[in-house]
Short mmCIF file of C-alpha atoms in Angstrom, two decimals:
data_model
loop_
_atom_site.label_atom_id
_atom_site.label_comp_id
_atom_site.label_asym_id
_atom_site.label_seq_id
_atom_site.Cartn_x
_atom_site.Cartn_y
_atom_site.Cartn_z
CA MET A 179 55.53 109.78 99.05
CA ASN A 180 53.43 108.78 95.27
CA SER A 181 53.65 105.85 94.23
CA GLN A 182 55.57 106.10 91.02
CA LEU A 183 58.45 106.90 92.87
CA GLU A 184 58.47 104.46 95.14
CA LYS A 185 57.79 102.23 91.29
CA GLN A 186 61.22 104.25 90.61
CA ILE A 187 62.84 103.73 93.28
CA VAL A 188 62.66 100.17 93.39
CA GLU A 189 63.47 99.99 89.66
CA GLN A 190 67.00 101.59 90.24
CA GLY A 191 67.78 98.97 92.56
CA MET A 192 67.47 100.97 96.00
CA SER A 193 65.68 99.04 98.95
CA LEU A 194 62.17 100.70 99.56
CA GLU A 195 62.30 100.47 102.83
CA ASN A 196 65.97 101.38 103.45
CA VAL A 197 65.22 104.98 101.26
CA LYS A 198 61.55 105.77 103.25
CA GLU A 199 64.03 105.13 106.83
CA GLN A 200 66.49 108.06 104.73
CA ILE A 201 63.58 110.13 103.95
CA HIS A 202 61.86 110.05 107.98
CA ASN A 203 65.52 110.03 109.18
CA PHE A 204 65.77 113.46 106.90
CA LYS A 205 62.70 115.32 108.40
CA ASN A 206 63.07 113.76 112.19
CA GLY A 207 67.18 114.80 112.04
CA PHE A 208 70.20 112.09 114.08
CA PRO A 209 69.82 112.21 117.70
CA TYR A 210 73.27 114.13 119.45
CA LEU A 211 75.01 111.19 120.52
CA PRO A 212 74.80 111.82 125.05
CA ILE A 213 78.48 112.01 125.49
CA VAL A 214 79.75 111.50 129.17
CA SER A 215 83.34 112.69 129.89
CA ALA A 216 86.05 112.95 127.11
CA ALA A 217 88.50 109.39 127.40
CA LYS A 218 91.55 110.45 128.29
CA ILE A 219 94.64 108.80 130.38
CA GLY A 220 94.23 106.54 133.01
CA ASP A 221 90.45 106.82 131.74
CA GLY A 222 89.79 105.49 128.52
CA ILE A 223 93.36 105.47 126.58
CA LYS A 224 95.87 103.03 127.45
CA VAL A 225 99.81 104.52 127.38
CA LEU A 226 101.90 101.22 127.07
CA SER A 227 105.15 100.77 128.78
CA ALA A 228 108.42 100.96 126.95
CA ALA A 229 108.83 96.78 128.53
CA GLU A 230 105.18 96.71 127.03
CA ILE A 231 106.14 97.25 123.58
CA GLN A 232 108.87 95.35 123.71
CA ALA A 233 107.60 92.33 124.54
CA PHE A 234 105.51 92.42 121.48
CA GLN A 235 107.60 93.27 118.89
CA GLU A 236 108.85 89.58 120.44
CA ILE A 237 105.14 88.13 120.66
CA TYR A 238 103.44 89.23 117.64
CA PRO A 239 105.15 88.21 114.34
CA ALA A 240 105.38 84.09 115.56
CA LYS A 241 100.88 84.74 116.83
CA ALA A 242 100.42 86.20 113.46
CA ALA A 243 102.67 83.69 111.85
CA GLN A 244 99.66 81.00 112.98
CA ILE A 245 96.50 83.36 111.51
CA GLU A 246 95.29 85.17 108.82
CA VAL A 247 96.40 89.03 109.54
CA VAL A 248 94.40 91.53 106.26
CA LYS A 249 96.15 95.12 105.73
CA PHE A 250 92.22 96.68 105.05
CA VAL A 251 92.90 100.14 103.10
CA PRO A 252 90.08 102.04 102.24
CA ALA A 253 91.37 103.49 98.77
CA SER A 254 88.60 104.57 96.90
CA GLY A 255 87.86 107.86 96.45
CA ALA A 256 89.50 110.30 93.77
CA ALA A 257 92.48 113.29 95.49
CA SER A 258 91.08 116.02 93.21
CA ARG A 259 90.20 117.95 96.99
CA MET A 260 93.83 117.55 97.05
CA PHE A 261 94.34 119.87 94.27
CA LYS A 262 91.53 122.09 95.00
CA ASP A 263 93.84 125.94 95.28
CA LEU A 264 95.75 124.29 91.70
CA PHE A 265 92.55 123.58 90.68
CA ALA A 266 90.81 127.31 91.54
CA PHE A 267 94.78 128.96 89.68
CA LEU A 268 93.55 127.36 86.43
CA ASP A 269 90.05 129.04 86.32
CA GLY A 270 92.45 132.59 87.32
CA ASP A 271 94.44 134.46 85.34
CA GLY A 272 97.48 132.99 85.94
CA ASP A 273 98.75 135.49 88.57
CA LEU A 274 101.13 133.96 90.68
CA SER A 275 100.40 136.44 93.55
CA LYS A 276 97.12 136.25 94.25
CA SER A 277 97.71 132.06 95.07
CA THR A 278 100.11 131.70 98.08
CA PHE A 279 99.51 128.04 97.48
CA THR A 280 100.28 128.43 94.26
CA GLN A 281 103.06 130.65 94.76
CA LYS A 282 105.08 127.86 97.43
CA PHE A 283 104.07 124.11 95.41
CA ILE A 284 105.92 125.98 92.41
CA ASP A 285 109.03 127.23 93.87
CA LYS A 286 109.56 124.22 95.53
CA LEU A 287 108.21 121.95 92.72
CA SER A 288 111.75 119.65 92.88
CA ASN A 289 110.86 118.67 96.49
CA PHE A 290 107.79 116.62 94.30
CA ALA A 291 108.55 112.87 93.24
CA PHE A 292 106.02 113.65 90.31
CA TYR A 293 109.08 116.69 89.23
CA SER A 294 110.02 114.38 86.37
CA ASP A 295 107.07 112.87 85.45
CA LEU A 296 105.74 116.08 85.12
CA ASP A 297 108.73 117.77 83.16
CA GLU A 298 108.99 114.79 80.69
CA VAL A 299 104.95 115.69 79.90
CA LEU A 300 105.62 118.87 79.24
CA LYS A 301 108.79 118.01 77.11
CA GLN A 302 106.32 116.12 74.55
CA ASN A 303 104.45 119.81 73.92
CA GLY A 304 107.22 120.99 73.27
CA SER A 305 108.55 122.54 76.31
CA SER A 306 110.54 121.57 79.82
CA ILE A 307 109.19 122.65 83.54
CA LYS A 308 112.83 124.76 83.45
CA GLU A 309 110.87 127.10 80.09
CA ALA A 310 107.93 126.80 81.38
CA LEU A 311 109.41 128.70 84.29
CA GLU A 312 110.91 130.93 82.50
CA LYS A 313 108.33 132.06 80.91
CA LYS A 314 106.19 132.02 83.80
CA ASP A 315 103.86 130.07 82.00
CA TYR A 316 102.87 129.00 85.78
CA LYS A 317 98.75 127.55 83.90
CA ALA A 318 101.30 125.48 81.54
CA ILE A 319 102.26 123.64 84.27
CA VAL A 320 99.14 122.90 86.59
CA SER A 321 97.79 122.03 84.04
CA ALA A 322 100.33 118.90 82.72
CA LEU A 323 100.34 117.72 86.25
CA LEU A 324 96.32 117.82 86.55
CA ASN A 325 94.12 117.48 83.28
CA ASP A 326 94.36 113.96 81.38
CA ASP A 327 96.16 115.59 78.96
CA GLY A 328 99.35 114.81 80.95
CA LEU A 329 99.71 113.10 84.55
CA ALA A 330 95.68 113.80 85.59
CA TYR A 331 96.79 113.58 89.15
CA GLY A 332 93.71 115.72 89.28
CA ILE A 333 91.08 112.67 87.92
CA LEU A 334 93.21 109.74 89.62
CA PRO A 335 92.83 108.12 93.55
CA LYS A 336 95.35 109.08 95.70
CA GLY A 337 96.36 105.86 95.52
CA LEU A 338 97.93 105.95 92.15
CA LEU A 339 99.98 108.98 92.85
CA LYS A 340 103.27 108.91 93.69
CA PHE A 341 104.31 110.43 96.69
CA HIS A 342 108.06 109.62 97.98
CA HIS A 343 110.99 109.92 96.27
CA TYR A 344 114.35 107.51 96.75
CA GLU A 345 116.76 107.39 94.96
CA ASP A 346 116.19 105.44 92.00
CA HIS A 347 112.55 104.69 92.17
CA ASP A 348 109.36 107.53 93.62
CA ARG A 349 106.19 104.94 95.15
CA THR A 350 102.72 105.76 95.61
CA PRO A 351 101.12 105.36 98.88
CA THR A 352 99.84 101.28 97.94
CA TYR A 353 103.50 100.95 97.39
CA GLU A 354 103.92 102.52 100.69
CA HIS A 355 101.25 100.18 101.95
CA PHE A 356 102.92 96.82 100.56
CA ILE A 357 105.69 97.68 102.46
CA GLU A 358 104.33 98.04 105.53
CA GLY A 359 102.32 95.06 104.64
CA ILE A 360 105.40 93.07 105.27
CA GLN A 361 106.80 95.77 107.82
CA TYR A 362 103.20 94.05 110.24
CA ALA A 363 101.05 91.95 108.07
CA ILE A 364 103.48 88.90 107.57
CA GLY A 365 100.50 85.85 108.27
CA GLU A 366 99.90 82.25 108.11
CA ASP A 367 102.15 80.31 104.49
CA ASN A 368 104.69 84.18 105.13
CA TYR A 369 101.46 86.00 103.41
CA VAL A 370 100.62 89.84 103.58
CA ARG A 371 97.00 89.94 102.65
CA LEU A 372 95.98 93.03 101.07
CA HIS A 373 92.45 94.25 100.43
CA PHE A 374 92.08 97.88 98.52
CA THR A 375 88.05 99.52 98.85
CA VAL A 376 88.05 101.36 95.04
CA SER A 377 86.40 102.73 92.29
CA PRO A 378 85.06 101.26 89.73
CA GLU A 379 86.82 103.26 87.21
CA HIS A 380 90.26 103.19 89.03
CA GLU A 381 90.29 99.77 89.94
CA SER A 382 92.10 98.52 86.11
CA LYS A 383 94.99 100.59 86.90
CA PHE A 384 95.26 99.99 90.54
CA LYS A 385 96.42 95.94 89.48
CA GLU A 386 98.72 97.85 86.60
CA GLU A 387 100.61 99.42 89.72
CA VAL A 388 100.22 96.59 91.91
CA LEU A 389 101.01 94.63 89.13
CA LYS A 390 104.72 96.70 88.84
CA ILE A 391 105.37 96.44 92.70
CA LYS A 392 104.94 92.84 93.95
CA ARG A 393 106.94 90.27 91.95
CA PRO A 394 110.25 92.74 93.30
CA LEU A 395 109.04 92.64 96.80
CA GLU A 396 107.68 88.84 97.17
CA LYS A 397 111.61 88.38 95.34
CA GLU A 398 112.88 90.81 97.70
CA PHE A 399 111.47 90.22 100.98
CA ASN A 400 110.73 85.85 100.50
CA VAL A 401 106.34 87.12 101.32
CA LYS A 402 103.83 85.58 99.54
CA PHE A 403 101.62 89.22 98.49
CA GLU A 404 97.24 88.54 98.09
CA VAL A 405 95.77 91.54 97.24
CA THR A 406 92.26 91.53 96.17
CA TYR A 407 90.30 94.14 96.11
CA SER A 408 86.65 96.11 96.70
CA GLN A 409 84.10 99.35 95.69
CA GLN A 410 81.23 100.28 97.42
CA LYS A 411 78.06 98.61 97.28
CA LYS A 412 75.67 100.62 94.98
CA SER A 413 73.39 99.43 97.11
CA THR A 414 74.36 101.71 100.17
CA ASP A 415 73.85 105.00 98.22
CA THR A 416 71.64 107.21 100.15
CA ILE A 417 68.65 109.29 98.98
CA ALA A 418 68.92 112.86 98.23
CA VAL A 419 66.45 114.66 98.59
CA ASN A 420 64.91 119.09 99.16
CA MET A 421 65.51 121.32 101.05
CA ASP A 422 60.96 120.12 102.34
CA ASN A 423 62.97 116.63 102.48
CA THR A 424 60.77 115.62 98.90
CA PRO A 425 63.54 112.96 96.85
CA PHE A 426 65.55 115.82 94.15
CA LEU A 427 65.09 114.26 91.22
CA GLU A 428 67.26 114.66 87.68
CA GLU A 429 67.09 116.23 85.25
CA ASP A 430 65.37 113.68 83.22
CA GLY A 431 62.95 112.86 85.90
CA SER A 432 65.08 109.62 87.08
CA ILE A 433 66.41 110.37 91.20
CA LEU A 434 69.39 110.99 93.17
CA PHE A 435 71.10 108.29 95.07
CA ARG A 436 74.93 109.87 96.22
CA PRO A 437 77.10 107.53 97.87
CA ALA A 438 77.12 106.88 101.43
CA GLY A 439 79.81 108.25 103.20
CA HIS A 440 83.16 105.82 104.88
CA GLY A 441 80.12 103.30 106.80
CA ALA A 442 79.41 102.26 103.32
CA LEU A 443 82.49 100.49 103.93
CA LEU A 444 81.66 98.49 107.03
CA GLU A 445 79.15 95.62 103.89
CA ASN A 446 83.01 95.40 102.01
CA LEU A 447 84.34 95.04 105.51
CA ASN A 448 81.42 92.67 106.30
CA GLU A 449 82.94 90.32 103.35
CA ILE A 450 86.78 90.03 104.69
CA ASP A 451 88.20 86.57 106.01
CA GLY A 452 90.43 87.43 108.39
CA ASP A 453 91.26 86.98 111.56
CA LEU A 454 93.46 89.82 112.35
CA ILE A 455 92.54 93.39 110.58
CA PHE A 456 93.68 96.01 110.33
CA ILE A 457 92.81 99.45 108.90
CA LYS A 458 94.50 102.29 107.93
CA ASN A 459 93.93 105.24 105.02
CA ILE A 460 94.78 105.41 101.86
CA ASP A 461 96.87 108.43 102.81
CA ASN A 462 99.10 108.15 105.98
CA VAL A 463 102.51 106.64 104.79
CA VAL A 464 105.56 107.60 105.39
CA PRO A 465 109.53 106.87 104.07
CA ASP A 466 110.85 104.50 104.98
CA ARG A 467 113.67 106.62 107.51
CA LEU A 468 110.38 107.23 109.87
CA LYS A 469 107.90 104.33 109.61
CA GLU A 470 109.71 102.22 112.41
CA GLU A 471 107.53 103.72 114.65
CA THR A 472 104.48 102.62 113.06
CA LYS A 473 105.54 99.39 112.22
CA LYS A 474 106.53 98.92 116.25
CA TYR A 475 103.16 100.24 117.56
CA LYS A 476 101.63 98.21 114.54
CA ILE A 477 102.64 95.32 116.83
CA ALA A 478 102.11 95.74 119.58
CA VAL A 479 98.40 96.93 119.25
CA GLY A 480 98.32 93.55 116.81
CA GLY A 481 99.94 92.38 119.56
CA LEU A 482 97.80 93.73 122.47
CA LEU A 483 94.71 92.75 120.67
CA LEU A 484 95.62 89.00 120.69
CA GLU A 485 96.43 89.78 124.06
CA ILE A 486 93.31 90.45 125.04
CA GLN A 487 90.64 88.13 122.48
CA GLU A 488 93.19 85.76 124.37
CA LYS A 489 91.56 86.74 127.87
CA VAL A 490 87.77 87.08 126.62
CA PHE A 491 87.85 83.94 125.11
CA ASP A 492 88.49 82.85 128.45
CA ALA A 493 86.14 83.79 129.66
CA LEU A 494 83.25 83.44 127.22
CA GLU A 495 84.16 79.53 126.81
CA ARG A 496 83.86 79.74 131.58
CA LEU A 497 80.22 81.45 130.57
CA GLU A 498 79.25 79.02 128.02
CA ASN A 499 79.11 76.69 130.88
CA SER A 500 79.77 78.32 135.34
CA TYR A 501 78.17 81.37 136.20
CA SER A 502 79.90 80.62 139.34
CA GLU A 503 81.19 83.62 141.29
CA ALA A 504 84.82 82.75 140.21
CA ASP A 505 84.27 82.79 136.64
CA LEU A 506 81.55 85.70 136.77
CA LYS A 507 84.35 87.49 138.90
CA PHE A 508 86.69 86.33 135.60
CA ALA A 509 84.78 88.45 133.52
CA GLU A 510 84.31 91.36 135.30
CA THR A 511 88.40 91.85 135.39
CA VAL A 512 87.85 91.29 131.84
CA ILE A 513 85.95 93.76 131.31
CA ALA A 514 87.14 96.05 133.43
CA GLN A 515 90.73 95.14 132.88
CA ASP A 516 91.82 94.75 129.97
CA LEU A 517 88.69 96.27 127.53
CA ASP A 518 88.50 99.38 130.01
CA GLY A 519 84.80 98.78 130.44
CA LYS A 520 81.74 100.24 132.53
CA LEU A 521 79.12 97.28 134.21
CA ARG A 522 75.16 98.63 133.33
CA GLU A 523 74.17 100.51 136.88
CA ASP A 524 72.20 98.31 137.72
CA TYR A 525 74.84 95.34 137.75
CA GLU A 526 75.12 94.50 141.22
CA SER A 527 71.34 93.27 141.83
CA LEU A 528 71.84 91.11 139.28
CA GLU A 529 71.35 87.74 139.95
CA ALA A 530 73.91 85.06 139.02
CA LYS A 531 72.15 83.49 136.24
CA GLU A 532 71.90 87.01 134.51
CA LYS A 533 74.75 87.74 135.13
CA GLY A 534 76.64 85.71 133.78
CA LYS A 535 74.32 86.39 130.46
CA TYR A 536 74.67 90.00 130.75
CA LEU A 537 78.34 89.47 130.57
CA PHE A 538 78.43 86.68 127.64
CA GLN A 539 76.31 89.19 125.94
CA LYS A 540 78.91 92.49 126.69
CA LEU A 541 82.07 89.73 125.47
CA ASN A 542 80.69 88.11 122.69
CA ARG A 543 81.06 91.06 119.84
CA PRO A 544 83.55 91.77 117.89
CA ILE A 545 86.89 94.05 119.14
CA ARG A 546 88.49 96.53 117.98
CA ILE A 547 92.29 98.65 119.29
CA CYS A 548 91.87 102.44 117.25
CA GLY A 549 95.41 104.32 117.90
CA MET A 550 94.72 107.97 119.70
CA VAL A 551 97.12 110.64 118.57
CA LYS A 552 97.63 114.15 121.22
CA ASN A 553 94.81 116.36 119.85
CA THR A 554 96.93 118.95 117.79
CA GLY A 555 94.84 120.63 116.52
CA GLU A 556 93.64 118.15 113.44
CA PRO A 557 90.52 117.69 111.98
CA GLY A 558 89.08 113.90 113.31
CA GLY A 559 86.59 112.45 115.78
CA GLY A 560 87.60 112.10 119.58
CA PRO A 561 87.91 109.87 122.27
CA PHE A 562 84.85 110.09 124.84
CA TRP A 563 83.10 108.10 127.05
CA VAL A 564 79.03 107.59 125.85
CA LYS A 565 76.09 106.83 127.64
CA GLU A 566 74.25 103.84 126.76
CA ASP A 567 70.39 103.27 126.28
CA ASP A 568 71.60 100.42 129.10
CA GLY A 569 73.35 102.75 131.40
CA SER A 570 76.65 101.45 131.05
CA LEU A 571 79.37 103.49 129.34
CA THR A 572 81.33 102.14 125.67
CA LEU A 573 84.03 104.13 124.82
CA GLN A 574 83.07 105.69 121.26
CA ILE A 575 84.73 107.59 118.48
CA ALA A 576 82.12 110.68 118.38
CA GLU A 577 82.60 112.49 115.53
CA THR A 578 81.92 116.88 116.47
CA ALA A 579 78.57 117.47 114.10
CA GLN A 580 77.31 114.31 116.57
CA ILE A 581 77.59 116.04 120.21
CA ASN A 582 75.30 118.94 120.51
CA LEU A 583 77.41 121.94 120.08
CA ASP A 584 74.41 124.32 121.96
CA ASP A 585 74.52 122.94 124.92
CA GLU A 586 77.21 125.03 126.98
CA ALA A 587 77.93 120.99 129.27
CA GLN A 588 78.40 119.30 125.33
CA ARG A 589 80.52 121.49 124.27
CA GLU A 590 82.74 122.13 127.75
CA ILE A 591 82.67 117.87 127.84
CA MET A 592 83.80 118.19 123.63
CA GLN A 593 86.55 121.62 124.02
CA SER A 594 88.39 118.84 127.41
CA SER A 595 88.85 116.36 124.52
CA THR A 596 93.23 115.06 124.09
CA HIS A 597 93.16 113.45 121.29
CA PHE A 598 92.10 111.89 118.38
CA ASN A 599 91.25 109.48 116.51
CA PRO A 600 93.64 109.15 112.76
CA VAL A 601 92.05 106.45 111.56
CA ASP A 602 94.99 103.62 113.06
CA LEU A 603 92.43 99.84 113.99
CA VAL A 604 93.36 97.19 114.35
CA CYS A 605 90.05 94.41 114.42
CA SER A 606 89.20 91.13 116.16
CA ILE A 607 86.23 89.94 113.76
CA LYS A 608 85.29 86.35 114.61
CA ASP A 609 83.78 85.13 116.87
CA TYR A 610 85.46 83.03 120.85
CA LYS A 611 83.60 79.38 118.44
CA GLY A 612 86.02 80.93 115.15
CA LYS A 613 82.59 81.88 113.49
CA LYS A 614 82.79 85.52 111.74
CA PHE A 615 80.71 88.41 113.43
CA ASP A 616 77.23 89.79 110.42
CA LEU A 617 79.35 93.39 111.36
CA LEU A 618 76.46 94.74 110.95
CA ALA A 619 74.22 93.30 113.54
CA PHE A 620 76.26 96.23 116.12
CA ARG A 621 75.92 99.47 114.20
CA ASP A 622 73.42 102.39 116.10
CA MET A 623 72.04 104.01 112.85
CA ARG A 624 70.90 106.67 115.03
CA THR A 625 74.28 107.14 114.61
CA GLY A 626 73.82 109.01 110.59
CA PHE A 627 74.49 112.16 109.03
CA VAL A 628 72.68 115.01 107.91
CA THR A 629 74.67 117.89 105.29
CA GLU A 630 74.34 120.37 102.93
CA LYS A 631 75.56 119.91 99.02
CA SER A 632 74.38 121.06 95.89
CA LYS A 633 73.45 119.96 92.50
CA GLY A 634 73.50 121.97 89.53
CA GLY A 635 73.19 125.22 91.30
CA ARG A 636 70.11 123.36 92.86
CA ASP A 637 70.00 122.70 97.20
CA LEU A 638 69.78 118.62 98.75
CA LYS A 639 69.90 117.22 101.33
CA ALA A 640 72.29 114.21 101.64
CA GLN A 641 72.60 111.44 103.76
CA GLU A 642 75.37 109.69 104.84
CA LEU A 643 75.60 106.32 107.36
CA PRO A 644 77.17 106.34 110.44
CA GLY A 645 81.11 106.26 109.75
CA LEU A 646 82.97 103.54 109.26
CA TRP A 647 84.28 103.43 112.41
CA ASN A 648 81.86 106.18 114.89
CA GLY A 649 78.37 104.26 114.89
CA ALA A 650 79.16 101.10 112.18
CA MET A 651 81.19 100.25 115.25
CA ALA A 652 79.08 101.31 117.32
CA GLY A 653 78.69 97.73 119.14
CA TRP A 654 81.73 96.37 119.12
CA ASN A 655 84.38 96.48 122.55
CA THR A 656 87.32 99.49 122.02
CA VAL A 657 90.11 99.63 124.06
CA PHE A 658 92.29 103.34 123.32
CA VAL A 659 95.79 102.64 122.27
CA GLU A 660 98.71 105.75 123.03
CA VAL A 661 100.53 105.88 119.83
CA PRO A 662 102.91 108.93 118.71
CA LEU A 663 101.53 111.53 116.65
CA ILE A 664 104.59 110.52 114.02
CA THR A 665 102.01 107.93 113.61
CA PHE A 666 99.81 110.65 111.67
CA ASN A 667 100.95 112.07 108.49
CA PRO A 668 97.86 112.22 105.80
CA VAL A 669 97.89 114.22 103.44
CA LYS A 670 95.17 116.51 102.48
CA THR A 671 96.81 119.08 99.95
CA VAL A 672 99.86 118.75 97.33
CA ASN A 673 102.16 120.69 99.62
CA ASP A 674 101.08 118.82 102.51
CA LEU A 675 103.77 116.42 99.98
CA LEU A 676 106.38 118.98 101.01
CA ARG A 677 106.12 118.49 104.81
CA ASP A 678 109.90 116.56 105.60
CA GLU A 679 107.47 113.14 106.90
CA HIS A 680 107.03 113.01 103.88
CA GLN A 681 110.48 114.16 102.25
#
């Protein structure tokens, strides 16, 4: 890379050192994750009994009321991918028979929560849904939904779209996350703390939506909301390159940098000051009639994390002052039974002091509990045992792209996976002395991704940082817990809102 390009990188506010490392990654690729086996029930995935779930319902609320609980909701992305088929229909000749997706959308139009708003927009333009249907002017309906002279759903983020219809009002996913917050995230001083990651162009609209929701719910449920926002940092963008790994230049000669995927949100999470943090995607919400299971399991995993955290902190305090046989045994038990951890291969040959230092280092890190649902063919990262550099095994969430599918043994392990991760996490990010961990120190930078894209008709390669719940948390202590499938209801396309879980 010549000095002119290096100067440009610095002028664009990016780290030259990071960019050089990214180009190295483009040239050499990322190593595959060395998965050893799929985590399964009884071997890396816990199943909570009915009695345990009930016990946590009783214990958790009082414990949560003494700490700062935060609900962290990634909500940056535009909803445009939800409407990919409808955009294609708009670009076509308007023949409904050529698009079964659009046909279903039109046939079930009255079942969508945004039906009344859509009808109102058409009426303002001298038409109505009824009239457009009679004239078979389906493009007018789709255009009024997607374009900015209508509801602008094609350019808004998912968090601001109407998902669910109730008797006297309609709700966006943002509204549903407020309700969920009341159900399981009331912390100290009766506060529900919500944090949304948003894109700069949508932040003001999010604030408008929150303003409409906040006060009435505070009054109705006698709680207080603290709502904060952050944006994916520009400094986390990664350089795009041509297919020969040279920097991709825009028409004006500037170097193209692209957002680095959800792994970039680790920087946002690192700035959150909370004792217990729930992470859940913006679109994974259901109407009130189906919230009970989600509430029950969120309270259960939150309670379990606080219980595990207590034991981990106890073990660390003991190891700080003693490497006695009893204290080592206690720490070993916490790692094996509570954290489902497996020690390094040569552990038994170590002296007591070496064992103590190793156990301390193994325990003194952030903790996360990840909900796992039974595999039904939905896309998502799977739970696996992974071999670390020191020979120990750790639990990791691996995406298909991280596994060497050309290796038959690795492919068979991946195919044997029984569960997947629905982005359902609860995290503890402070140490046993109450000090926040630097989460960036626990990221494995070897777990990024290289993808192929195009811009302006030219092919390019893009690089994503280690995924937020994948390599970005590789160094955390990880516990997997089975949760029911009903807790996972993402909305990938607009027609997913027609599923019973969203009606």
